[in-house]
């Protein structure tokens, strides 16, 4: 029979504590070496049971698997931290947590409440940045993980408490929550394995997000990247952050930290680029397709700053409802990928295929915006004997379904 959630949580806490003992550390190290040798779960578990005992074998193998997954984002820390599957899935990127902590603490806040700490990613970043942290979670497994993880990293100025964030925020006054002058709130946006699109169904819900922003000016809240702009309260800066061409985080900065209306941030391997606007720049002007097509980074699109990039490039939109820009030259600009346009035609599969054949194009990368086509399917349909390649952009130009054939990206 399935265990009750509380019983299950108590058992997980017991297992985590056992893993934090010297015997547990030995079991974890053995599990890690079996994983590094590529052992499958069945044989690894039977060897672990024989070598470290049945009590430690399963939990050690479970954590070794999570550490293996965590290594790409957590680096060397992954081998010192404990995660469950759920808490690793909810964890943000440590590099972004560091960035958030630095900005949150810049005005001089010394103590920060991490409201919903899970495995402690934000708590760790805040404590490493020098803050005293009150880490809050109503989930006993999350509290244990945060306690064990901060201890493993030698971070001593962390207090982990059991409380409901809704109550703490309701009691916040004079810019203070849970005894702290600053706060990070990262609501759980999944329930039963499914993403909750409606902010009123997050935990804690949207009403707690806005109450915290109103009551504690030194606050940062992690929100869903798809958050409707209309939800962002007046005086609050909203920031969208992209890494490698995908949005990875969206943040709301409280009135004590807010520095602009919207911010798009692109975190690259060697540099961080930021684009800001103090007010809504509106829509960029629309014009005919010119020699170059520019695809804005998703952080620019989500933050509503396409018009700022267009002004910078002397570019226009190809359609008022589509975020593709066009201009006479390529862009030396981190905010867009530029493609040289060779042909523009109304969308017609037969004519498109014929054109590509005459150009000796046998392989295409398909991009689409404002079209229902399936890029992989169209790329297959356009495959041919030619050795050339092209980028095919299926979109709308001034309302008409169209195709822009572009030269492949070099490099
Ligand atoms: C998205 S996770 C936080 C992830 C964390 N910032 C990280 O990067 O690892 C949200 C956490 O909030 C906790 N939580 C949700 N609602 C809560 C509430 N009303 N009171 C206290 N904790 C809550 C959940 O148990 C969960 O651990």
Short mmCIF file of C-alpha atoms and ligand atoms in Angstrom, two decimals:
data_model
loop_
_atom_site.label_atom_id
_atom_site.label_comp_id
_atom_site.label_asym_id
_atom_site.label_seq_id
_atom_site.Cartn_x
_atom_site.Cartn_y
_atom_site.Cartn_z
CA UNK A 1 0.00 0.00 0.00
CA UNK A 2 1.18 3.58 -0.74
CA UNK A 3 2.49 5.49 2.22
CA UNK A 4 0.79 8.66 3.43
CA UNK A 5 2.67 11.80 2.25
CA UNK A 6 3.78 12.65 5.83
CA UNK A 7 5.08 9.13 6.44
CA UNK A 8 6.87 9.21 3.10
CA UNK A 9 8.42 12.59 3.92
CA UNK A 10 9.54 11.38 7.36
CA UNK A 11 11.18 8.35 5.74
CA UNK A 12 12.96 10.55 3.16
CA UNK A 13 14.22 12.84 5.95
CA UNK A 14 15.51 9.79 7.86
CA UNK A 15 17.32 8.55 4.73
CA UNK A 16 18.86 11.98 4.04
CA UNK A 17 20.16 12.15 7.62
CA UNK A 18 21.66 8.68 7.22
CA UNK A 19 23.42 9.81 4.04
CA UNK A 20 24.95 12.73 5.95
CA UNK A 21 26.80 10.36 8.33
CA UNK A 22 30.33 9.02 7.54
CA UNK A 23 28.79 5.66 6.51
CA UNK A 24 26.36 7.54 4.27
CA UNK A 25 29.20 9.50 2.69
CA UNK A 26 31.02 6.22 1.95
CA UNK A 27 27.83 4.79 0.40
CA UNK A 28 27.43 7.92 -1.75
CA UNK A 29 30.99 7.74 -2.93
CA UNK A 30 30.62 4.04 -3.84
CA UNK A 31 27.34 4.78 -5.70
CA UNK A 32 29.07 7.60 -7.60
CA UNK A 33 31.90 5.34 -8.72
CA UNK A 34 29.44 2.63 -9.87
CA UNK A 35 27.57 5.31 -11.82
CA UNK A 36 30.82 6.61 -13.34
CA UNK A 37 31.61 3.03 -14.43
CA UNK A 38 28.24 2.93 -16.23
CA UNK A 39 26.67 0.26 -13.99
CA UNK A 40 22.95 -0.31 -14.60
CA UNK A 41 20.53 0.28 -11.73
CA UNK A 42 19.84 -3.39 -10.99
CA UNK A 43 23.46 -4.50 -10.71
CA UNK A 44 24.53 -1.26 -8.97
CA UNK A 45 21.82 -1.70 -6.35
CA UNK A 46 22.68 -5.32 -5.69
CA UNK A 47 26.37 -4.48 -5.30
CA UNK A 48 25.56 -1.53 -3.07
CA UNK A 49 23.27 -3.66 -0.86
CA UNK A 50 26.07 -6.17 -0.40
CA UNK A 51 28.72 -3.51 0.26
CA UNK A 52 26.96 -0.74 2.25
CA UNK A 53 23.77 -2.43 3.51
CA UNK A 54 20.15 -2.34 2.38
CA UNK A 55 19.35 0.80 4.35
CA UNK A 56 21.82 3.03 2.54
CA UNK A 57 21.94 1.36 -0.89
CA UNK A 58 18.68 2.74 -2.39
CA UNK A 59 19.01 6.32 -1.08
CA UNK A 60 22.70 6.48 -2.08
CA UNK A 61 21.93 5.32 -5.62
CA UNK A 62 18.99 7.79 -5.84
CA UNK A 63 21.18 10.74 -4.81
CA UNK A 64 24.01 9.61 -7.11
CA UNK A 65 21.55 9.76 -10.02
CA UNK A 66 20.40 13.27 -9.08
CA UNK A 67 24.00 14.43 -8.65
CA UNK A 68 24.82 13.07 -12.07
CA UNK A 69 21.97 15.13 -13.56
CA UNK A 70 22.89 18.19 -11.49
CA UNK A 71 26.55 18.27 -12.54
CA UNK A 72 25.92 20.18 -15.79
CA UNK A 73 24.44 23.17 -13.93
CA UNK A 74 25.85 22.86 -10.41
CA UNK A 75 29.42 21.92 -11.40
CA UNK A 76 31.64 20.69 -8.56
CA UNK A 77 28.99 21.56 -5.94
CA UNK A 78 26.78 18.78 -7.32
CA UNK A 79 28.99 16.19 -5.62
CA UNK A 80 28.54 17.85 -2.24
CA UNK A 81 24.80 18.52 -2.41
CA UNK A 82 21.80 16.29 -1.78
CA UNK A 83 18.74 16.47 -4.01
CA UNK A 84 15.53 14.56 -4.52
CA UNK A 85 14.10 14.31 -8.04
CA UNK A 86 11.46 16.96 -7.22
CA UNK A 87 13.81 19.47 -5.66
CA UNK A 88 16.33 19.17 -8.49
CA UNK A 89 13.54 19.77 -11.00
CA UNK A 90 12.50 22.91 -9.11
CA UNK A 91 16.04 24.20 -8.64
CA UNK A 92 17.11 27.27 -10.59
CA UNK A 93 20.56 27.72 -12.12
CA UNK A 94 23.13 28.54 -9.40
CA UNK A 95 24.89 31.09 -11.63
CA UNK A 96 21.62 33.02 -11.96
CA UNK A 97 20.91 32.65 -8.23
CA UNK A 98 24.34 34.27 -7.60
CA UNK A 99 23.47 37.12 -9.93
CA UNK A 100 20.11 37.64 -8.23
CA UNK A 101 21.72 37.54 -4.78
CA UNK A 102 24.30 40.18 -5.77
CA UNK A 103 21.62 42.62 -6.96
CA UNK A 104 19.33 41.92 -4.00
CA UNK A 105 22.11 42.57 -1.49
CA UNK A 106 23.67 45.55 -3.29
CA UNK A 107 21.69 48.20 -1.34
CA UNK A 108 23.18 46.79 1.88
CA UNK A 109 20.57 44.29 3.12
CA UNK A 110 22.20 41.97 5.61
CA UNK A 111 19.44 39.44 6.12
CA UNK A 112 17.26 37.78 3.51
CA UNK A 113 14.27 35.46 3.73
CA UNK A 114 14.31 32.68 1.14
CA UNK A 115 10.57 32.04 0.95
CA UNK A 116 10.25 28.46 -0.35
CA UNK A 117 13.83 27.19 -0.20
CA UNK A 118 13.45 23.64 -1.69
CA UNK A 119 17.00 22.15 -1.84
CA UNK A 120 18.51 25.56 -1.01
CA UNK A 121 19.86 26.91 -4.32
CA UNK A 122 18.92 30.50 -3.45
CA UNK A 123 19.82 30.12 0.22
CA UNK A 124 23.32 28.97 -0.78
CA UNK A 125 23.78 31.87 -3.22
CA UNK A 126 22.58 34.41 -0.64
CA UNK A 127 24.73 32.99 2.15
CA UNK A 128 27.77 32.90 -0.13
CA UNK A 129 27.10 36.53 -1.00
CA UNK A 130 27.43 37.33 2.72
CA UNK A 131 23.82 37.48 3.92
CA UNK A 132 22.28 35.94 6.99
CA UNK A 133 19.50 33.79 5.53
CA UNK A 134 16.19 32.64 6.97
CA UNK A 135 15.22 29.73 4.73
CA UNK A 136 11.52 28.88 4.86
CA UNK A 137 9.66 25.85 3.57
CA UNK A 138 6.61 23.98 4.74
CA UNK A 139 7.98 20.76 3.21
CA UNK A 140 10.12 18.83 5.74
CA UNK A 141 12.21 17.23 2.97
CA UNK A 142 13.05 20.68 1.55
CA UNK A 143 14.03 21.96 5.01
CA UNK A 144 16.27 18.95 5.64
CA UNK A 145 17.93 19.33 2.24
CA UNK A 146 18.61 23.03 2.79
CA UNK A 147 20.03 22.33 6.24
CA UNK A 148 22.27 19.50 5.05
CA UNK A 149 23.35 21.29 1.88
CA UNK A 150 24.31 24.55 3.58
CA UNK A 151 26.12 22.59 6.30
CA UNK A 152 27.99 20.54 3.67
CA UNK A 153 29.18 23.82 2.09
CA UNK A 154 30.22 25.27 5.46
CA UNK A 155 27.60 28.06 5.35
CA UNK A 156 26.79 28.77 8.97
CA UNK A 157 24.61 31.90 8.87
CA UNK A 158 21.50 30.03 7.78
CA UNK A 159 18.40 29.35 9.84
CA UNK A 160 15.87 26.93 8.38
CA UNK A 161 12.29 27.31 9.56
CA UNK A 162 8.96 25.59 9.09
CA UNK A 163 6.33 28.18 8.18
CA UNK A 164 3.67 28.96 5.62
CA UNK A 165 4.87 31.75 3.32
CA UNK A 166 1.29 33.00 2.95
CA UNK A 167 1.15 33.69 6.70
CA UNK A 168 4.63 35.22 6.84
CA UNK A 169 3.82 37.64 4.01
CA UNK A 170 0.45 38.50 5.55
CA UNK A 171 2.33 39.44 8.75
CA UNK A 172 5.06 41.41 6.93
CA UNK A 173 5.26 45.09 7.89
CA UNK A 174 7.65 48.04 7.64
CA UNK A 175 9.62 46.34 4.85
CA UNK A 176 10.38 43.28 6.98
CA UNK A 177 9.33 39.67 6.42
CA UNK A 178 10.36 36.75 8.64
CA UNK A 179 12.63 39.19 10.47
CA UNK A 180 14.51 40.10 7.27
CA UNK A 181 14.71 43.33 5.24
CA UNK A 182 14.95 41.49 1.92
CA UNK A 183 13.28 38.45 0.38
CA UNK A 184 13.45 35.96 -2.46
CA UNK A 185 10.20 34.28 -3.40
CA UNK A 186 10.16 31.42 -5.87
CA UNK A 187 6.62 30.03 -5.93
CA UNK A 188 6.07 26.39 -6.88
CA UNK A 189 4.57 26.52 -10.37
CA UNK A 190 3.93 22.80 -10.77
CA UNK A 191 1.34 20.60 -9.14
CA UNK A 192 0.93 16.86 -9.70
CA UNK A 193 3.76 16.94 -12.25
CA UNK A 194 1.95 19.58 -14.36
CA UNK A 195 2.84 23.20 -14.98
CA UNK A 196 0.35 25.64 -13.42
CA UNK A 197 -0.17 28.39 -15.98
CA UNK A 198 -2.54 30.38 -13.80
CA UNK A 199 -0.52 32.43 -11.24
CA UNK A 200 -3.49 32.24 -8.85
CA UNK A 201 -2.78 28.51 -8.61
CA UNK A 202 0.92 28.82 -7.82
CA UNK A 203 2.06 28.03 -4.31
CA UNK A 204 2.11 30.52 -2.70
CA UNK A 205 -0.45 32.17 -5.03
CA UNK A 206 -0.26 35.46 -6.94
CA UNK A 207 -2.01 37.38 -4.11
CA UNK A 208 1.01 36.55 -1.90
CA UNK A 209 3.41 37.63 -4.66
CA UNK A 210 1.79 41.07 -4.95
CA UNK A 211 1.43 41.43 -1.17
CA UNK A 212 5.16 40.74 -0.75
CA UNK A 213 6.08 43.23 -3.51
CA UNK A 214 3.88 45.83 -1.78
CA UNK A 215 5.16 45.22 1.76
CA UNK A 216 8.86 44.45 1.31
CA UNK A 217 10.56 46.79 -1.20
CA UNK A 218 13.79 44.73 -1.32
CA UNK A 219 12.18 41.69 -2.92
CA UNK A 220 12.78 39.58 -5.98
CA UNK A 221 10.17 37.08 -7.19
CA UNK A 222 10.78 34.35 -9.74
CA UNK A 223 7.77 34.07 -12.05
CA UNK A 224 6.81 32.02 -15.09
CA UNK A 225 8.42 33.37 -18.30
CA UNK A 226 4.95 33.44 -19.88
CA UNK A 227 3.59 35.85 -17.24
CA UNK A 228 1.19 38.35 -18.77
CA UNK A 229 2.61 41.91 -18.75
CA UNK A 230 -0.75 43.14 -17.44
CA UNK A 231 -0.06 41.27 -14.20
CA UNK A 232 3.14 43.22 -13.46
CA UNK A 233 2.23 45.83 -10.83
CA UNK A 234 3.12 49.49 -11.42
CA UNK A 235 6.60 50.44 -10.28
CA UNK A 236 7.86 46.86 -10.49
CA UNK A 237 10.68 45.98 -12.91
CA UNK A 238 10.15 42.77 -14.87
CA UNK A 239 13.23 41.02 -16.25
CA UNK A 240 13.46 38.14 -18.71
CA UNK A 241 16.74 36.22 -18.86
CA UNK A 242 17.89 34.02 -21.73
CA UNK A 243 20.75 31.57 -22.01
CA UNK A 244 21.67 29.93 -25.32
CA UNK A 245 18.61 31.32 -27.13
CA UNK A 246 16.00 30.15 -24.59
CA UNK A 247 14.33 32.01 -21.75
CA UNK A 248 15.43 30.42 -18.49
CA UNK A 249 14.03 32.80 -15.93
CA UNK A 250 11.70 35.76 -15.40
CA UNK A 251 11.95 38.00 -12.35
CA UNK A 252 9.96 40.79 -10.70
CA UNK A 253 12.05 43.29 -8.76
CA UNK A 254 10.42 45.07 -5.83
CA UNK A 255 10.17 48.87 -5.68
CA UNK A 256 13.33 49.20 -3.59
CA UNK A 257 15.39 47.51 -6.32
CA UNK A 258 13.42 48.24 -9.47
CA UNK A 259 15.55 50.37 -11.82
CA UNK A 260 13.56 50.37 -15.05
CA UNK A 261 10.26 49.28 -16.66
CA UNK A 262 11.48 46.12 -18.41
CA UNK A 263 14.87 44.45 -18.77
CA UNK A 264 16.04 41.77 -21.21
CA UNK A 265 19.18 39.97 -20.08
CA UNK A 266 21.22 37.66 -22.23
CA UNK A 267 23.71 35.55 -20.30
CA UNK A 268 26.44 34.38 -22.66
CA UNK A 269 29.50 32.26 -22.00
CA UNK A 270 31.80 35.28 -21.82
CA UNK A 271 29.52 38.25 -21.26
CA UNK A 272 26.16 39.37 -19.95
CA UNK A 273 24.17 41.83 -22.09
CA UNK A 274 21.31 43.90 -20.72
CA UNK A 275 18.73 45.95 -22.57
CA UNK A 276 16.32 48.18 -20.65
CA UNK A 277 13.45 50.58 -21.28
CA UNK A 278 11.97 52.99 -18.76
CA UNK A 279 8.61 52.85 -20.49
CA UNK A 280 6.76 50.76 -23.04
CA UNK A 281 8.51 51.48 -26.39
CA UNK A 282 5.37 50.39 -28.28
CA UNK A 283 5.43 48.58 -31.60
CA UNK A 284 8.27 48.99 -34.11
CA UNK A 285 7.17 50.36 -37.50
CA UNK A 286 6.36 47.84 -40.25
CA UNK A 287 7.95 47.87 -43.71
CA UNK A 288 8.72 45.68 -46.75
CA UNK A 289 11.24 42.83 -46.51
CA UNK A 290 14.75 44.12 -47.14
CA UNK A 291 18.07 42.31 -47.64
CA UNK A 292 18.47 41.10 -44.07
CA UNK A 293 16.13 39.36 -41.66
CA UNK A 294 16.76 39.56 -37.92
CA UNK A 295 15.39 37.15 -35.35
CA UNK A 296 15.33 38.78 -31.89
CA UNK A 297 16.44 36.85 -28.80
CA UNK A 298 13.40 35.55 -26.88
CA UNK A 299 14.30 37.74 -23.87
CA UNK A 300 13.83 40.81 -26.11
CA UNK A 301 10.52 39.52 -27.40
CA UNK A 302 9.11 38.52 -23.99
CA UNK A 303 10.19 41.78 -22.37
CA UNK A 304 8.41 43.81 -25.07
CA UNK A 305 11.63 45.51 -26.23
CA UNK A 306 11.64 44.58 -29.95
CA UNK A 307 11.04 48.25 -30.86
CA UNK A 308 14.25 49.26 -28.98
CA UNK A 309 16.31 46.78 -31.01
CA UNK A 310 14.57 47.87 -34.23
CA UNK A 311 15.45 51.51 -33.55
CA UNK A 312 19.05 50.52 -32.86
CA UNK A 313 19.35 48.62 -36.15
CA UNK A 314 17.28 51.00 -38.28
CA UNK A 315 15.05 47.96 -38.85
CA UNK A 316 11.31 47.49 -39.36
CA UNK A 317 8.91 44.64 -38.63
CA UNK A 318 7.88 42.46 -41.59
CA UNK A 319 4.40 42.20 -40.06
CA UNK A 320 2.90 44.08 -37.10
CA UNK A 321 2.08 40.80 -35.31
CA UNK A 322 5.36 38.95 -35.92
CA UNK A 323 8.68 39.50 -34.15
CA UNK A 324 10.93 39.38 -37.24
CA UNK A 325 12.84 42.50 -38.19
CA UNK A 326 14.31 43.49 -41.52
CA UNK A 327 16.97 46.00 -42.58
CA UNK A 328 19.56 46.68 -45.30
CA UNK A 329 22.53 45.23 -43.43
CA UNK A 330 23.53 42.52 -40.97
CA UNK A 331 23.53 43.37 -37.28
CA UNK A 332 26.57 43.49 -35.08
CA UNK A 333 24.31 43.11 -32.10
CA UNK A 334 23.92 40.35 -29.50
CA UNK A 335 20.13 40.74 -29.49
CA UNK A 336 19.41 39.28 -32.91
CA UNK A 337 20.51 36.50 -35.25
CA UNK A 338 20.78 37.88 -38.79
CA UNK A 339 20.07 36.05 -42.05
CA UNK A 340 20.71 37.32 -45.60
CA UNK A 341 17.46 37.08 -47.57
CA UNK A 342 17.83 35.67 -51.11
CA UNK A 343 14.16 35.23 -52.08
CA UNK A 344 10.71 36.15 -50.81
CA UNK A 345 7.67 34.26 -52.14
CA UNK A 346 4.08 33.50 -51.16
CA UNK A 347 3.86 30.19 -49.28
CA UNK A 348 3.48 27.41 -51.87
CA UNK A 349 5.20 24.07 -51.31
CA UNK A 350 5.58 23.17 -55.00
CA UNK A 351 7.03 26.54 -55.97
CA UNK A 352 9.32 26.57 -52.96
CA UNK A 353 10.64 23.09 -53.74
CA UNK A 354 11.23 24.06 -57.39
CA UNK A 355 13.11 27.20 -56.39
CA UNK A 356 15.38 25.28 -54.00
CA UNK A 357 16.08 22.65 -56.71
CA UNK A 358 17.19 25.34 -59.18
CA UNK A 359 19.49 26.74 -56.51
CA UNK A 360 21.02 23.31 -55.80
CA UNK A 361 19.73 23.37 -52.21
CA UNK A 362 19.26 19.87 -50.80
CA UNK A 363 19.12 20.60 -47.04
CA UNK A 364 17.21 23.31 -45.23
CA UNK A 365 16.75 24.54 -41.70
CA UNK A 366 13.14 25.65 -41.30
CA UNK A 367 12.16 28.46 -38.96
CA UNK A 368 8.63 29.62 -38.47
CA UNK A 369 6.70 32.33 -36.74
CA UNK A 370 2.97 32.95 -37.20
CA UNK A 371 2.49 29.77 -39.24
CA UNK A 372 0.98 26.41 -38.28
CA UNK A 373 3.55 24.36 -40.27
CA UNK A 374 5.67 21.72 -38.54
CA UNK A 375 9.33 22.72 -39.20
CA UNK A 376 10.74 19.14 -39.15
CA UNK A 377 8.06 17.91 -41.55
CA UNK A 378 8.64 20.77 -43.99
CA UNK A 379 12.44 20.29 -43.79
CA UNK A 380 11.92 16.63 -44.76
CA UNK A 381 9.59 17.58 -47.62
CA UNK A 382 12.16 20.05 -48.97
CA UNK A 383 15.11 17.65 -48.82
CA UNK A 384 16.67 17.10 -52.26
CA UNK A 385 19.75 15.91 -54.11
CA UNK A 386 21.54 19.29 -54.12
CA UNK A 387 24.61 19.85 -51.95
CA UNK A 388 23.68 23.40 -50.95
CA UNK A 389 21.81 24.46 -47.82
CA UNK A 390 19.50 27.31 -46.87
CA UNK A 391 17.43 28.70 -44.04
CA UNK A 392 13.74 28.73 -44.92
CA UNK A 393 11.60 31.08 -42.84
CA UNK A 394 7.86 30.48 -42.98
CA UNK A 395 5.94 33.44 -41.66
CA UNK A 396 3.57 36.27 -42.56
CA UNK A 397 4.62 39.37 -44.44
CA UNK A 398 2.12 42.22 -44.08
CA UNK A 399 -0.54 39.61 -43.26
CA UNK A 400 0.20 37.21 -46.16
CA UNK A 401 1.54 33.66 -45.57
CA UNK A 402 5.06 33.90 -47.01
CA UNK A 403 8.44 32.21 -47.25
CA UNK A 404 11.79 33.95 -46.96
CA UNK A 405 14.69 31.91 -48.29
CA UNK A 406 17.92 32.92 -46.59
CA UNK A 407 21.59 32.04 -46.95
CA UNK A 408 22.81 29.61 -44.29
CA UNK A 409 24.49 31.08 -41.23
CA UNK A 410 28.22 30.98 -41.54
CA UNK A 411 30.20 29.40 -38.69
C1 LIG B 1 10.05 26.37 -6.87
S1 LIG B 1 10.49 25.76 -5.30
C2 LIG B 1 11.85 26.76 -4.84
C3 LIG B 1 13.11 26.42 -5.57
C4 LIG B 1 14.35 27.08 -5.06
N1 LIG B 1 14.29 28.54 -5.15
C5 LIG B 1 15.57 26.58 -5.86
O1 LIG B 1 16.00 27.26 -6.81
O2 LIG B 1 16.03 25.48 -5.55
C6 LIG B 1 9.17 26.29 -4.28
C7 LIG B 1 9.24 25.82 -2.84
O3 LIG B 1 8.25 26.53 -2.11
C8 LIG B 1 7.67 25.67 -1.14
N2 LIG B 1 6.32 26.22 -0.85
C9 LIG B 1 5.28 26.31 -1.69
N3 LIG B 1 4.25 26.92 -1.08
C10 LIG B 1 4.66 27.22 0.17
C11 LIG B 1 4.04 27.86 1.26
N4 LIG B 1 2.79 28.33 1.18
N5 LIG B 1 4.74 27.99 2.41
C12 LIG B 1 6.02 27.51 2.51
N6 LIG B 1 6.66 26.90 1.49
C13 LIG B 1 5.98 26.76 0.33
C14 LIG B 1 7.65 24.32 -1.80
O4 LIG B 1 7.61 23.30 -0.80
C15 LIG B 1 8.95 24.33 -2.61
O5 LIG B 1 10.00 23.74 -1.89
#
